[in-house]
Amino acid sequence: MATELSLGEGGPPLTYRLDEVSVRLTRHSGNPALPIRRVILSGTGGATLERDGERMQFSYGNRELLALLNALYKIRFFDLPSQYNTRYSVFLKDDGTVGTEALRMPDSASTSICFAVSGYEKCVTYGRNSPLGLEGIAKQVFSDAGRLASDR
């Protein structure tokens, strides 16, 4: 019987050290004139909020990071496709077959959430149509980061 080393094919390892974890959330406004907002959380307890061109350091506890990781596992983050900023539509051709069109919108507003540990990284980028629960997680992390960075 083989021992499972990761969570499914291409998934993260089943065991890893918390101090090796990094979670990065990045919001792009879609307007190159506006700054990117970013939160970087480390399993060592350090964190950074980049907002309006300013970098603010703050502490992010193990309990909070574990809650975030559990939220990602709960929505099956590691099974999600890496891109959600493509809009698909179908159309009927003259011969009666259905065709599919894909419209990539790389310059539209988007959010990326990345999880990294021990040589493994998974990123999901989405726009308006986010996977179930992912935008709620992003909103919570950005809100917490703003509050914690202000309290420092």
XYZ file of C-alpha atoms in Angstrom:
152
model
C 0.000 0.000 0.000
C 1.504 3.334 -1.058
C 1.677 6.183 1.387
C -0.035 9.376 0.222
C 2.377 12.308 0.215
C 0.093 15.032 -1.120
C -3.533 16.106 -1.173
C -4.534 14.619 -4.514
C -2.636 14.855 -7.765
C -0.705 18.118 -7.869
C -1.904 19.093 -4.405
C 0.023 20.313 -1.386
C 1.880 17.900 0.875
C -0.233 16.254 3.570
C 2.146 17.391 6.289
C 4.301 20.483 6.418
C 5.682 22.922 8.922
C 3.585 26.011 9.588
C 6.699 28.202 9.561
C 7.216 27.213 5.897
C 3.765 28.460 4.815
C 3.223 31.655 2.865
C -0.146 33.005 1.717
C -0.242 35.948 -0.665
C -3.331 37.877 -1.762
C -3.030 40.491 -4.506
C -5.717 42.834 -5.841
C -5.225 44.485 -9.242
C -7.653 47.307 -9.947
C -7.469 46.869 -13.710
C -6.240 50.460 -13.980
C -2.440 50.725 -14.321
C -2.529 54.166 -12.663
C -3.882 52.699 -9.422
C -1.576 50.831 -7.025
C -1.795 47.125 -6.346
C -2.985 46.035 -2.894
C -1.251 43.011 -1.425
C -1.220 41.028 1.811
C 1.576 38.557 2.487
C 1.180 36.235 5.465
C 3.984 34.045 6.749
C 3.813 30.990 8.949
C 6.522 32.624 11.072
C 3.940 35.195 12.246
C 5.161 38.094 10.152
C 2.884 39.810 7.661
C 2.943 42.721 5.245
C 0.168 44.907 3.882
C 0.935 46.914 0.739
C -1.671 49.616 0.210
C -1.547 52.964 -1.589
C 2.159 52.480 -2.263
C 2.932 52.013 1.438
C 4.223 48.809 3.075
C 3.091 48.134 6.634
C 4.432 45.266 8.742
C 2.203 43.571 11.322
C 1.895 40.299 13.233
C -0.461 37.542 12.139
C -0.934 34.761 14.668
C -0.774 31.011 14.120
C -4.419 30.601 15.100
C -5.515 33.137 12.482
C -3.316 31.555 9.811
C -4.690 28.084 10.621
C -8.244 29.466 10.326
C -7.353 30.879 6.902
C -5.820 27.567 5.795
C -8.907 25.698 7.007
C -11.104 28.103 5.004
C -9.030 27.389 1.876
C -9.249 23.631 2.431
C -13.002 23.899 3.096
C -13.701 25.454 -0.313
C -11.336 22.928 -1.977
C -8.960 25.693 -3.046
C -6.363 23.196 -4.240
C -8.839 21.646 -6.707
C -9.781 24.987 -8.309
C -8.521 25.971 -11.759
C -5.814 28.621 -11.691
C -7.763 31.150 -13.805
C -11.284 32.517 -13.417
C -10.788 35.719 -15.411
C -11.863 34.159 -18.701
C -15.470 34.567 -19.769
C -16.953 31.760 -21.871
C -20.017 31.826 -24.077
C -21.545 29.461 -26.598
C -23.183 30.166 -29.937
C -25.085 28.169 -32.533
C -23.401 27.732 -35.908
C -25.322 27.602 -39.185
C -24.731 23.833 -39.405
C -26.452 23.242 -36.032
C -23.306 22.680 -33.950
C -22.529 24.660 -30.857
C -19.284 26.625 -30.742
C -17.527 28.011 -27.689
C -15.809 31.379 -27.399
C -13.404 32.364 -24.651
C -12.752 36.000 -23.838
C -9.697 36.555 -21.634
C -9.803 39.798 -19.716
C -6.232 40.213 -18.428
C -6.570 43.969 -17.895
C -9.775 43.784 -15.858
C -9.829 43.987 -12.071
C -8.695 40.728 -10.502
C -7.612 39.101 -7.273
C -5.003 36.365 -6.883
C -4.668 34.112 -3.879
C -1.497 32.029 -3.622
C -0.537 29.363 -1.090
C 3.077 28.198 -0.959
C 4.900 25.626 1.151
C 7.987 23.426 0.697
C 8.454 23.891 -3.047
C 4.704 23.701 -3.749
C 2.634 26.704 -4.873
C -1.013 27.035 -5.884
C -2.462 30.319 -7.153
C -6.022 31.112 -8.199
C -6.791 34.346 -10.051
C -10.362 35.539 -10.420
C -12.329 38.589 -11.503
C -15.960 39.411 -10.922
C -17.091 35.800 -11.019
C -15.151 34.308 -8.154
C -15.428 30.691 -7.080
C -17.780 30.129 -4.196
C -16.324 31.476 -0.959
C -13.039 32.739 -2.374
C -13.964 36.436 -2.426
C -15.309 36.183 1.129
C -11.952 34.829 2.262
C -10.105 37.623 0.410
C -12.339 40.334 1.903
C -11.783 38.953 5.399
C -7.995 38.790 5.012
C -7.759 42.328 3.608
C -10.047 43.625 6.365
C -8.055 41.879 9.108
C -4.762 43.074 7.605
C -5.983 46.672 7.473
C -7.111 46.524 11.104
C -3.961 44.793 12.373
C -1.612 47.070 10.414
C -3.419 50.134 11.814
C -3.145 48.811 15.376
C 0.632 48.386 15.221
